[in-house]
């Protein structure tokens, strides 16, 4: 019988340390309990050779020449609990071309097998993947189990090549033993051939956001209330609603903290609206704690129907009230946050949130956030993995 804890975990994730993703949060908690080999992003978009693409290709090329097993520098204040090995794969992003897929498969298999020899594992690996192009190696590593960690609906996610990822994801679902999904709707739309789907909503780095921080200097002079949004500024944000928020509180400030991903920020043209751009993960709690209310102003579309906003629990951990548009995944927190199904209702919920007693709102929100730690989410993922390993091991022994 194979002991689950003896199995190293091979993870197809995003670029470790580049940004703070859900998978990185979860595996920060797993590192130390299991041997983890992390594979940086293998590409979800066919390059169009725009300026940003040239920059990313250059960054990838430069990192490829570094030692494959060397962890990249820890950035953005991210906790340095990194996996034992971090691989920067030398692959091409045109995964929909069969010759490229064959070449990428060969390169990946060689790199991962070398890494498995380095960790000197006595048991077969488990593969956990958040990347549909990884389907080319699933079933070829001698793994005892495989899991698709699905955080987004790639068929509707902006900034990726849908035509490429759709067929790859369907292949992946035919191969993996189970799916772990961060949104309830994904448990219906991303069902593997095995039928095993598990709902694992977002967690929060509670201590990081709850520990009191001084207000950033650039916010200290702004008139209150400060109504804030922390996250990627994109076409999924309801810019018209955000303008209405600014118009409803000309005496206050609307602050947006985060990278501009897409969308025309010229639409955010109110004098009391402040688009600050991205801030480091280390500094982000100071900004959020300075808000009087945190907003989740998403439009309802095919992507947001399958999104569990990471920022919601971060807002609550920081001790502020939350008002969101009516996207499905926020409804589980309806007793604690304000939810507006249209613009007038959203503005009403905002007024109610501003009128709340700040200490009472902080206590209620932090009590909720505290119960959804990334450590708990990691425990759940390991339970799923261990059950798969135990069942497969028992079947193998029986045969």
mmCIF file of C-alpha atoms in Angstrom:
data_model
loop_
_atom_site.group_PDB
_atom_site.id
_atom_site.type_symbol
_atom_site.label_atom_id
_atom_site.label_comp_id
_atom_site.label_asym_id
_atom_site.label_seq_id
_atom_site.Cartn_x
_atom_site.Cartn_y
_atom_site.Cartn_z
ATOM 1 C CA UNK A 1 0.000 0.000 0.000
ATOM 2 C CA UNK A 2 1.384 3.404 -1.010
ATOM 3 C CA UNK A 3 1.340 6.062 1.683
ATOM 4 C CA UNK A 4 -0.158 9.280 0.202
ATOM 5 C CA UNK A 5 2.312 11.488 2.057
ATOM 6 C CA UNK A 6 5.165 9.695 0.286
ATOM 7 C CA UNK A 7 3.959 10.834 -3.128
ATOM 8 C CA UNK A 8 5.589 14.022 -4.449
ATOM 9 C CA UNK A 9 3.167 16.493 -6.018
ATOM 10 C CA UNK A 10 3.924 17.851 -9.484
ATOM 11 C CA UNK A 11 2.066 21.132 -9.965
ATOM 12 C CA UNK A 12 1.392 22.906 -13.245
ATOM 13 C CA UNK A 13 0.761 26.443 -12.008
ATOM 14 C CA UNK A 14 1.503 30.026 -12.962
ATOM 15 C CA UNK A 15 4.865 31.760 -12.568
ATOM 16 C CA UNK A 16 5.798 31.376 -8.915
ATOM 17 C CA UNK A 17 6.148 34.744 -7.176
ATOM 18 C CA UNK A 18 5.023 36.771 -10.190
ATOM 19 C CA UNK A 19 1.599 37.344 -8.670
ATOM 20 C CA UNK A 20 -0.290 35.915 -5.726
ATOM 21 C CA UNK A 21 -2.658 33.331 -7.194
ATOM 22 C CA UNK A 22 -5.011 30.928 -5.437
ATOM 23 C CA UNK A 23 -2.859 27.931 -6.349
ATOM 24 C CA UNK A 24 0.223 29.606 -4.914
ATOM 25 C CA UNK A 25 -1.644 30.398 -1.700
ATOM 26 C CA UNK A 26 -2.720 26.765 -1.345
ATOM 27 C CA UNK A 27 0.683 25.296 -2.084
ATOM 28 C CA UNK A 28 2.456 27.675 0.278
ATOM 29 C CA UNK A 29 0.521 25.777 2.952
ATOM 30 C CA UNK A 30 1.341 22.367 1.465
ATOM 31 C CA UNK A 31 5.086 22.970 1.119
ATOM 32 C CA UNK A 32 6.691 21.474 4.207
ATOM 33 C CA UNK A 33 4.037 18.782 4.434
ATOM 34 C CA UNK A 34 4.661 17.292 0.999
ATOM 35 C CA UNK A 35 7.443 17.395 -1.567
ATOM 36 C CA UNK A 36 6.315 19.791 -4.287
ATOM 37 C CA UNK A 37 7.703 20.288 -7.783
ATOM 38 C CA UNK A 38 6.221 23.473 -9.231
ATOM 39 C CA UNK A 39 6.161 24.079 -12.988
ATOM 40 C CA UNK A 40 5.880 27.711 -13.996
ATOM 41 C CA UNK A 41 3.316 28.772 -16.581
ATOM 42 C CA UNK A 42 3.505 26.968 -19.911
ATOM 43 C CA UNK A 43 1.367 29.494 -21.810
ATOM 44 C CA UNK A 44 -2.366 30.139 -22.161
ATOM 45 C CA UNK A 45 -2.216 32.597 -25.013
ATOM 46 C CA UNK A 46 -0.840 32.547 -28.524
ATOM 47 C CA UNK A 47 1.511 35.564 -28.778
ATOM 48 C CA UNK A 48 0.417 38.347 -31.100
ATOM 49 C CA UNK A 49 3.736 40.137 -30.714
ATOM 50 C CA UNK A 50 2.352 43.316 -29.265
ATOM 51 C CA UNK A 51 4.698 45.282 -26.976
ATOM 52 C CA UNK A 52 3.491 43.419 -23.878
ATOM 53 C CA UNK A 53 4.000 40.104 -25.657
ATOM 54 C CA UNK A 54 7.572 40.990 -26.587
ATOM 55 C CA UNK A 55 8.204 41.826 -22.928
ATOM 56 C CA UNK A 56 6.740 38.521 -21.687
ATOM 57 C CA UNK A 57 8.617 36.506 -24.316
ATOM 58 C CA UNK A 58 11.848 38.259 -23.290
ATOM 59 C CA UNK A 59 11.185 37.587 -19.599
ATOM 60 C CA UNK A 60 10.446 33.947 -20.341
ATOM 61 C CA UNK A 61 13.522 33.549 -22.527
ATOM 62 C CA UNK A 62 15.760 35.146 -19.920
ATOM 63 C CA UNK A 63 14.420 32.951 -17.133
ATOM 64 C CA UNK A 64 14.801 29.826 -19.290
ATOM 65 C CA UNK A 65 18.548 30.216 -19.206
ATOM 66 C CA UNK A 66 18.624 30.182 -15.431
ATOM 67 C CA UNK A 67 19.185 26.951 -13.595
ATOM 68 C CA UNK A 68 15.914 25.044 -13.881
ATOM 69 C CA UNK A 69 15.760 24.044 -10.244
ATOM 70 C CA UNK A 70 16.533 27.490 -8.867
ATOM 71 C CA UNK A 71 13.641 29.372 -7.303
ATOM 72 C CA UNK A 72 13.133 32.867 -8.725
ATOM 73 C CA UNK A 73 13.541 35.847 -6.417
ATOM 74 C CA UNK A 74 10.648 36.282 -4.012
ATOM 75 C CA UNK A 75 8.751 39.440 -4.959
ATOM 76 C CA UNK A 76 5.818 41.538 -3.748
ATOM 77 C CA UNK A 77 6.393 40.578 -0.122
ATOM 78 C CA UNK A 78 5.318 37.012 -0.855
ATOM 79 C CA UNK A 79 6.113 34.499 1.884
ATOM 80 C CA UNK A 80 9.285 32.650 0.805
ATOM 81 C CA UNK A 81 7.824 29.200 1.544
ATOM 82 C CA UNK A 82 8.551 28.080 -1.984
ATOM 83 C CA UNK A 83 8.324 24.559 -3.424
ATOM 84 C CA UNK A 84 11.378 22.350 -3.269
ATOM 85 C CA UNK A 85 11.924 22.637 -7.013
ATOM 86 C CA UNK A 86 10.590 25.306 -9.382
ATOM 87 C CA UNK A 87 10.955 24.502 -13.073
ATOM 88 C CA UNK A 88 10.957 27.057 -15.851
ATOM 89 C CA UNK A 89 9.968 24.884 -18.813
ATOM 90 C CA UNK A 90 11.481 25.515 -22.224
ATOM 91 C CA UNK A 91 8.247 25.208 -24.180
ATOM 92 C CA UNK A 92 6.567 27.049 -27.025
ATOM 93 C CA UNK A 93 3.113 28.594 -26.531
ATOM 94 C CA UNK A 94 1.518 27.200 -29.720
ATOM 95 C CA UNK A 95 0.035 24.176 -27.947
ATOM 96 C CA UNK A 96 -2.690 23.704 -30.576
ATOM 97 C CA UNK A 97 -0.129 22.658 -33.226
ATOM 98 C CA UNK A 98 0.581 18.936 -33.023
ATOM 99 C CA UNK A 99 4.320 19.197 -33.813
ATOM 100 C CA UNK A 100 4.731 21.852 -31.106
ATOM 101 C CA UNK A 101 2.734 19.772 -28.629
ATOM 102 C CA UNK A 102 4.943 16.763 -29.332
ATOM 103 C CA UNK A 103 8.085 18.832 -28.830
ATOM 104 C CA UNK A 104 6.733 20.443 -25.647
ATOM 105 C CA UNK A 105 5.720 17.033 -24.301
ATOM 106 C CA UNK A 106 9.236 15.703 -24.805
ATOM 107 C CA UNK A 107 10.807 18.713 -23.096
ATOM 108 C CA UNK A 108 8.376 18.651 -20.173
ATOM 109 C CA UNK A 109 8.677 14.928 -19.560
ATOM 110 C CA UNK A 110 12.474 15.129 -19.512
ATOM 111 C CA UNK A 111 12.497 18.098 -17.110
ATOM 112 C CA UNK A 112 9.912 16.619 -14.742
ATOM 113 C CA UNK A 113 11.508 13.170 -14.674
ATOM 114 C CA UNK A 114 14.854 14.785 -13.860
ATOM 115 C CA UNK A 115 13.177 16.728 -11.053
ATOM 116 C CA UNK A 116 11.551 13.579 -9.665
ATOM 117 C CA UNK A 117 14.964 11.920 -9.586
ATOM 118 C CA UNK A 118 16.321 14.911 -7.692
ATOM 119 C CA UNK A 119 13.711 14.660 -4.948
ATOM 120 C CA UNK A 120 14.421 10.911 -4.792
ATOM 121 C CA UNK A 121 10.808 10.017 -4.102
ATOM 122 C CA UNK A 122 10.046 6.452 -3.093
ATOM 123 C CA UNK A 123 6.463 6.640 -4.376
ATOM 124 C CA UNK A 124 4.874 7.674 -7.682
ATOM 125 C CA UNK A 125 3.885 11.318 -8.098
ATOM 126 C CA UNK A 126 0.510 13.021 -8.022
ATOM 127 C CA UNK A 127 -0.123 15.667 -10.677
ATOM 128 C CA UNK A 128 -2.159 18.767 -9.833
ATOM 129 C CA UNK A 129 -2.671 21.065 -12.792
ATOM 130 C CA UNK A 130 -4.293 24.432 -13.337
ATOM 131 C CA UNK A 131 -3.167 24.521 -16.965
ATOM 132 C CA UNK A 132 -5.025 22.793 -19.840
ATOM 133 C CA UNK A 133 -1.870 22.529 -22.039
ATOM 134 C CA UNK A 134 -0.466 20.118 -19.451
ATOM 135 C CA UNK A 135 -2.786 17.483 -20.920
ATOM 136 C CA UNK A 136 0.088 16.420 -23.173
ATOM 137 C CA UNK A 137 1.933 14.827 -20.216
ATOM 138 C CA UNK A 138 -0.970 13.608 -18.083
ATOM 139 C CA UNK A 139 -0.729 9.819 -17.883
ATOM 140 C CA UNK A 140 2.903 9.759 -19.012
ATOM 141 C CA UNK A 141 4.694 10.471 -15.730
ATOM 142 C CA UNK A 142 3.761 7.252 -13.964
ATOM 143 C CA UNK A 143 1.536 9.317 -11.679
ATOM 144 C CA UNK A 144 -0.792 7.529 -9.325
ATOM 145 C CA UNK A 145 -3.456 10.252 -9.541
ATOM 146 C CA UNK A 146 -4.159 13.544 -11.298
ATOM 147 C CA UNK A 147 -6.313 16.552 -10.375
ATOM 148 C CA UNK A 148 -7.446 19.555 -12.404
ATOM 149 C CA UNK A 149 -7.430 22.634 -10.131
ATOM 150 C CA UNK A 150 -9.894 24.827 -12.021
ATOM 151 C CA UNK A 151 -9.891 28.481 -10.948
ATOM 152 C CA UNK A 152 -11.471 30.062 -14.048
ATOM 153 C CA UNK A 153 -13.667 29.288 -16.995
ATOM 154 C CA UNK A 154 -11.019 29.400 -19.703
ATOM 155 C CA UNK A 155 -13.707 29.504 -22.383
ATOM 156 C CA UNK A 156 -14.651 33.002 -21.212
ATOM 157 C CA UNK A 157 -11.524 34.315 -19.482
ATOM 158 C CA UNK A 158 -10.150 37.507 -21.001
ATOM 159 C CA UNK A 159 -6.551 37.537 -22.156
ATOM 160 C CA UNK A 160 -6.243 33.865 -23.108
ATOM 161 C CA UNK A 161 -6.577 32.019 -26.413
ATOM 162 C CA UNK A 162 -10.008 30.439 -26.099
ATOM 163 C CA UNK A 163 -9.778 28.547 -29.393
ATOM 164 C CA UNK A 164 -6.578 26.879 -28.208
ATOM 165 C CA UNK A 165 -7.517 26.196 -24.584
ATOM 166 C CA UNK A 166 -11.042 24.870 -25.164
ATOM 167 C CA UNK A 167 -10.006 21.631 -26.943
ATOM 168 C CA UNK A 168 -7.042 21.174 -24.593
ATOM 169 C CA UNK A 169 -9.284 21.493 -21.545
ATOM 170 C CA UNK A 170 -11.713 18.923 -22.949
ATOM 171 C CA UNK A 171 -8.806 16.501 -23.419
ATOM 172 C CA UNK A 172 -7.654 17.189 -19.885
ATOM 173 C CA UNK A 173 -11.102 16.448 -18.461
ATOM 174 C CA UNK A 174 -11.060 13.067 -20.188
ATOM 175 C CA UNK A 175 -7.784 12.196 -18.451
ATOM 176 C CA UNK A 176 -7.777 13.518 -14.871
ATOM 177 C CA UNK A 177 -9.096 11.561 -11.903
ATOM 178 C CA UNK A 178 -10.830 14.547 -10.303
ATOM 179 C CA UNK A 179 -11.569 18.244 -10.628
ATOM 180 C CA UNK A 180 -11.281 20.801 -7.836
ATOM 181 C CA UNK A 181 -13.168 23.997 -8.701
ATOM 182 C CA UNK A 182 -13.237 27.376 -6.966
ATOM 183 C CA UNK A 183 -16.786 28.222 -8.152
ATOM 184 C CA UNK A 184 -19.941 26.166 -7.816
ATOM 185 C CA UNK A 185 -20.868 26.671 -11.475
ATOM 186 C CA UNK A 186 -17.535 25.139 -12.503
ATOM 187 C CA UNK A 187 -18.507 21.910 -10.734
ATOM 188 C CA UNK A 188 -21.240 21.549 -13.365
ATOM 189 C CA UNK A 189 -19.343 22.747 -16.444
ATOM 190 C CA UNK A 190 -15.956 21.110 -15.775
ATOM 191 C CA UNK A 191 -16.833 17.496 -15.053
ATOM 192 C CA UNK A 192 -14.134 14.882 -15.703
ATOM 193 C CA UNK A 193 -14.813 11.482 -17.197
ATOM 194 C CA UNK A 194 -14.586 10.022 -13.672
ATOM 195 C CA UNK A 195 -17.412 12.302 -12.485
ATOM 196 C CA UNK A 196 -15.392 13.316 -9.390
ATOM 197 C CA UNK A 197 -15.775 17.075 -8.838
ATOM 198 C CA UNK A 198 -15.067 18.960 -5.622
ATOM 199 C CA UNK A 199 -15.988 22.530 -4.676
ATOM 200 C CA UNK A 200 -13.104 24.405 -3.040
ATOM 201 C CA UNK A 201 -13.892 28.132 -2.758
ATOM 202 C CA UNK A 202 -11.302 30.831 -2.219
ATOM 203 C CA UNK A 203 -9.536 31.266 1.090
ATOM 204 C CA UNK A 204 -7.674 34.191 2.610
ATOM 205 C CA UNK A 205 -4.288 34.982 4.088
ATOM 206 C CA UNK A 206 -6.014 36.244 7.208
ATOM 207 C CA UNK A 207 -3.035 37.437 9.252
ATOM 208 C CA UNK A 208 -1.598 39.334 6.289
ATOM 209 C CA UNK A 209 -4.739 41.433 5.865
ATOM 210 C CA UNK A 210 -5.873 41.638 9.493
ATOM 211 C CA UNK A 211 -2.603 42.881 11.007
ATOM 212 C CA UNK A 212 -3.037 46.665 11.456
ATOM 213 C CA UNK A 213 -1.032 48.794 9.038
ATOM 214 C CA UNK A 214 -0.574 52.562 8.776
ATOM 215 C CA UNK A 215 -2.584 54.207 6.024
ATOM 216 C CA UNK A 216 -0.490 54.860 2.899
ATOM 217 C CA UNK A 217 0.586 58.458 2.629
ATOM 218 C CA UNK A 218 -1.188 58.948 -0.705
ATOM 219 C CA UNK A 219 -4.522 58.153 0.955
ATOM 220 C CA UNK A 220 -4.065 60.234 4.086
ATOM 221 C CA UNK A 221 -5.053 63.496 2.417
ATOM 222 C CA UNK A 222 -8.091 62.172 0.572
ATOM 223 C CA UNK A 223 -11.542 63.252 1.769
ATOM 224 C CA UNK A 224 -13.748 60.572 3.297
ATOM 225 C CA UNK A 225 -15.503 58.326 2.896
ATOM 226 C CA UNK A 226 -12.928 56.389 0.928
ATOM 227 C CA UNK A 227 -14.795 53.851 -1.169
ATOM 228 C CA UNK A 228 -12.273 51.430 -2.603
ATOM 229 C CA UNK A 229 -11.662 48.651 -5.070
ATOM 230 C CA UNK A 230 -8.555 46.457 -4.949
ATOM 231 C CA UNK A 231 -8.046 44.225 -7.969
ATOM 232 C CA UNK A 232 -7.492 44.098 -11.686
ATOM 233 C CA UNK A 233 -9.215 46.947 -13.508
ATOM 234 C CA UNK A 234 -10.754 45.385 -16.592
ATOM 235 C CA UNK A 235 -13.782 45.254 -18.823
ATOM 236 C CA UNK A 236 -15.393 42.962 -16.240
ATOM 237 C CA UNK A 237 -15.706 45.976 -13.942
ATOM 238 C CA UNK A 238 -18.893 48.012 -14.285
ATOM 239 C CA UNK A 239 -17.402 51.424 -15.067
ATOM 240 C CA UNK A 240 -20.836 53.047 -15.302
ATOM 241 C CA UNK A 241 -21.649 51.839 -11.794
ATOM 242 C CA UNK A 242 -18.344 53.133 -10.467
ATOM 243 C CA UNK A 243 -19.082 56.561 -11.939
ATOM 244 C CA UNK A 244 -22.453 56.514 -10.168
ATOM 245 C CA UNK A 245 -20.709 55.679 -6.902
ATOM 246 C CA UNK A 246 -18.396 58.659 -7.367
ATOM 247 C CA UNK A 247 -21.348 60.930 -8.240
ATOM 248 C CA UNK A 248 -23.275 59.754 -5.161
ATOM 249 C CA UNK A 249 -20.388 60.832 -2.891
ATOM 250 C CA UNK A 250 -18.809 63.983 -4.338
ATOM 251 C CA UNK A 251 -17.606 64.805 -0.826
ATOM 252 C CA UNK A 252 -15.642 61.538 -0.658
ATOM 253 C CA UNK A 253 -13.140 59.575 -2.725
ATOM 254 C CA UNK A 254 -13.336 56.499 -4.912
ATOM 255 C CA UNK A 255 -9.965 54.732 -4.973
ATOM 256 C CA UNK A 256 -8.964 51.951 -7.367
ATOM 257 C CA UNK A 257 -5.841 49.959 -6.495
ATOM 258 C CA UNK A 258 -4.676 47.417 -9.051
ATOM 259 C CA UNK A 259 -3.261 46.889 -12.515
ATOM 260 C CA UNK A 260 -5.155 48.121 -15.548
ATOM 261 C CA UNK A 261 -5.730 44.920 -17.532
ATOM 262 C CA UNK A 262 -8.109 46.123 -20.221
ATOM 263 C CA UNK A 263 -10.973 48.563 -20.622
ATOM 264 C CA UNK A 264 -10.896 52.298 -21.131
ATOM 265 C CA UNK A 265 -9.968 53.928 -17.820
ATOM 266 C CA UNK A 266 -10.773 57.273 -19.423
ATOM 267 C CA UNK A 267 -14.341 56.335 -18.558
ATOM 268 C CA UNK A 268 -13.398 56.785 -14.906
ATOM 269 C CA UNK A 269 -13.278 60.534 -15.368
ATOM 270 C CA UNK A 270 -14.707 61.863 -12.119
ATOM 271 C CA UNK A 271 -12.674 64.407 -10.113
ATOM 272 C CA UNK A 272 -13.040 62.346 -6.936
ATOM 273 C CA UNK A 273 -11.988 59.090 -8.580
ATOM 274 C CA UNK A 274 -8.357 58.015 -8.111
ATOM 275 C CA UNK A 275 -6.838 55.226 -10.231
ATOM 276 C CA UNK A 276 -3.601 54.432 -8.399
ATOM 277 C CA UNK A 277 -2.365 51.414 -10.346
ATOM 278 C CA UNK A 278 -0.831 48.241 -8.935
ATOM 279 C CA UNK A 279 0.644 48.061 -5.461
ATOM 280 C CA UNK A 280 2.713 45.262 -3.960
ATOM 281 C CA UNK A 281 1.081 42.399 -2.111
ATOM 282 C CA UNK A 282 3.018 43.420 0.985
ATOM 283 C CA UNK A 283 1.604 46.949 0.883
ATOM 284 C CA UNK A 284 -1.930 46.073 -0.216
ATOM 285 C CA UNK A 285 -3.410 45.532 3.289
ATOM 286 C CA UNK A 286 -2.570 49.128 4.245
ATOM 287 C CA UNK A 287 -4.623 50.394 1.311
ATOM 288 C CA UNK A 288 -7.563 48.093 1.971
ATOM 289 C CA UNK A 289 -7.643 48.880 5.688
ATOM 290 C CA UNK A 290 -7.841 52.584 4.791
ATOM 291 C CA UNK A 291 -11.067 52.026 2.817
ATOM 292 C CA UNK A 292 -14.388 52.705 4.507
ATOM 293 C CA UNK A 293 -16.086 50.221 2.188
ATOM 294 C CA UNK A 294 -14.649 47.722 -0.297
ATOM 295 C CA UNK A 295 -16.391 47.245 -3.633
ATOM 296 C CA UNK A 296 -16.776 44.286 -5.973
ATOM 297 C CA UNK A 297 -18.365 46.078 -8.959
ATOM 298 C CA UNK A 298 -18.357 43.258 -11.514
ATOM 299 C CA UNK A 299 -20.734 43.044 -14.408
ATOM 300 C CA UNK A 300 -22.552 39.737 -14.790
ATOM 301 C CA UNK A 301 -21.148 37.783 -17.730
ATOM 302 C CA UNK A 302 -20.061 34.229 -18.522
ATOM 303 C CA UNK A 303 -16.716 34.713 -16.773
ATOM 304 C CA UNK A 304 -17.959 36.402 -13.579
ATOM 305 C CA UNK A 305 -20.635 33.730 -13.176
ATOM 306 C CA UNK A 306 -17.745 31.379 -12.426
ATOM 307 C CA UNK A 307 -15.588 33.717 -10.314
ATOM 308 C CA UNK A 308 -15.174 33.581 -6.553
ATOM 309 C CA UNK A 309 -13.565 37.000 -5.920
ATOM 310 C CA UNK A 310 -10.369 36.613 -3.928
ATOM 311 C CA UNK A 311 -10.730 40.184 -2.718
ATOM 312 C CA UNK A 312 -13.974 39.559 -0.806
ATOM 313 C CA UNK A 313 -12.407 37.671 2.094
ATOM 314 C CA UNK A 314 -9.369 39.967 1.970
ATOM 315 C CA UNK A 315 -11.675 42.969 2.486
ATOM 316 C CA UNK A 316 -13.361 41.244 5.422
ATOM 317 C CA UNK A 317 -10.043 40.216 6.985
ATOM 318 C CA UNK A 318 -8.927 43.841 6.717
ATOM 319 C CA UNK A 319 -11.960 44.838 8.779
ATOM 320 C CA UNK A 320 -14.048 46.748 6.239
ATOM 321 C CA UNK A 321 -17.597 46.375 4.953
ATOM 322 C CA UNK A 322 -18.171 44.924 1.489
ATOM 323 C CA UNK A 323 -20.689 45.719 -1.232
ATOM 324 C CA UNK A 324 -20.866 43.588 -4.357
ATOM 325 C CA UNK A 325 -22.888 43.248 -7.483
ATOM 326 C CA UNK A 326 -25.012 40.121 -7.610
ATOM 327 C CA UNK A 327 -22.609 37.540 -9.021
ATOM 328 C CA UNK A 328 -23.317 33.952 -7.951
ATOM 329 C CA UNK A 329 -20.274 33.187 -5.802
ATOM 330 C CA UNK A 330 -20.757 36.132 -3.415
ATOM 331 C CA UNK A 331 -24.244 34.976 -2.412
ATOM 332 C CA UNK A 332 -22.890 32.487 0.111
ATOM 333 C CA UNK A 333 -21.807 35.491 2.187
ATOM 334 C CA UNK A 334 -25.117 37.397 1.881
ATOM 335 C CA UNK A 335 -25.568 37.601 5.666
ATOM 336 C CA UNK A 336 -22.325 39.570 6.040
ATOM 337 C CA UNK A 337 -21.977 41.677 2.886
ATOM 338 C CA UNK A 338 -24.249 43.949 0.863
ATOM 339 C CA UNK A 339 -25.358 42.653 -2.549
ATOM 340 C CA UNK A 340 -27.036 44.849 -5.162
ATOM 341 C CA UNK A 341 -28.817 43.210 -8.092
ATOM 342 C CA UNK A 342 -28.887 46.463 -10.073
ATOM 343 C CA UNK A 343 -27.371 49.948 -9.868
ATOM 344 C CA UNK A 344 -30.014 51.511 -7.559
ATOM 345 C CA UNK A 345 -29.869 48.516 -5.196
ATOM 346 C CA UNK A 346 -26.063 48.585 -5.203
ATOM 347 C CA UNK A 347 -26.052 52.271 -4.224
ATOM 348 C CA UNK A 348 -28.562 51.559 -1.448
ATOM 349 C CA UNK A 349 -26.362 48.764 -0.107
ATOM 350 C CA UNK A 350 -23.419 51.147 -0.221
ATOM 351 C CA UNK A 351 -25.239 53.727 1.885
ATOM 352 C CA UNK A 352 -26.172 51.023 4.387
ATOM 353 C CA UNK A 353 -22.553 49.842 4.566
ATOM 354 C CA UNK A 354 -21.283 53.374 5.176
ATOM 355 C CA UNK A 355 -23.787 53.750 8.018
ATOM 356 C CA UNK A 356 -22.660 50.589 9.816
ATOM 357 C CA UNK A 357 -20.736 50.799 13.057
ATOM 358 C CA UNK A 358 -17.141 50.243 11.948
ATOM 359 C CA UNK A 359 -16.123 48.188 15.003
ATOM 360 C CA UNK A 360 -19.165 45.942 14.724
ATOM 361 C CA UNK A 361 -18.643 45.438 10.979
ATOM 362 C CA UNK A 362 -14.964 44.659 11.564
ATOM 363 C CA UNK A 363 -15.705 42.034 14.204
ATOM 364 C CA UNK A 364 -18.360 40.314 12.095
ATOM 365 C CA UNK A 365 -16.319 40.340 8.900
ATOM 366 C CA UNK A 366 -13.091 39.184 10.491
ATOM 367 C CA UNK A 367 -14.879 36.372 12.310
ATOM 368 C CA UNK A 368 -16.109 35.113 8.933
ATOM 369 C CA UNK A 369 -12.769 35.534 7.165
ATOM 370 C CA UNK A 370 -10.899 33.755 9.940
ATOM 371 C CA UNK A 371 -12.875 30.583 9.206
ATOM 372 C CA UNK A 372 -11.676 30.433 5.585
ATOM 373 C CA UNK A 373 -7.903 30.236 5.812
ATOM 374 C CA UNK A 374 -5.683 28.934 3.043
ATOM 375 C CA UNK A 375 -4.448 26.330 5.502
ATOM 376 C CA UNK A 376 -7.969 24.899 5.670
ATOM 377 C CA UNK A 377 -8.201 24.931 1.870
ATOM 378 C CA UNK A 378 -4.863 23.100 1.661
ATOM 379 C CA UNK A 379 -6.165 20.471 4.105
ATOM 380 C CA UNK A 380 -9.184 19.939 1.867
ATOM 381 C CA UNK A 381 -7.059 19.551 -1.261
ATOM 382 C CA UNK A 382 -4.735 17.079 0.449
ATOM 383 C CA UNK A 383 -7.736 15.065 1.668
ATOM 384 C CA UNK A 384 -8.963 14.808 -1.944
ATOM 385 C CA UNK A 385 -5.509 13.816 -3.185
ATOM 386 C CA UNK A 386 -4.976 11.291 -0.401
ATOM 387 C CA UNK A 387 -8.320 9.605 -1.056
ATOM 388 C CA UNK A 388 -7.427 9.248 -4.743
ATOM 389 C CA UNK A 389 -4.027 7.790 -3.912
ATOM 390 C CA UNK A 390 -5.468 5.368 -1.366
ATOM 391 C CA UNK A 391 -8.139 4.105 -3.757
ATOM 392 C CA UNK A 392 -5.699 3.744 -6.651
ATOM 393 C CA UNK A 393 -3.137 2.050 -4.428
ATOM 394 C CA UNK A 394 -5.704 -0.431 -3.128
ATOM 395 C CA UNK A 395 -6.835 -1.205 -6.682
ATOM 396 C CA UNK A 396 -3.269 -1.751 -7.824
ATOM 397 C CA UNK A 397 -2.499 -4.069 -4.922
ATOM 398 C CA UNK A 398 -5.678 -6.049 -5.516
ATOM 399 C CA UNK A 399 -4.852 -6.550 -9.187
#
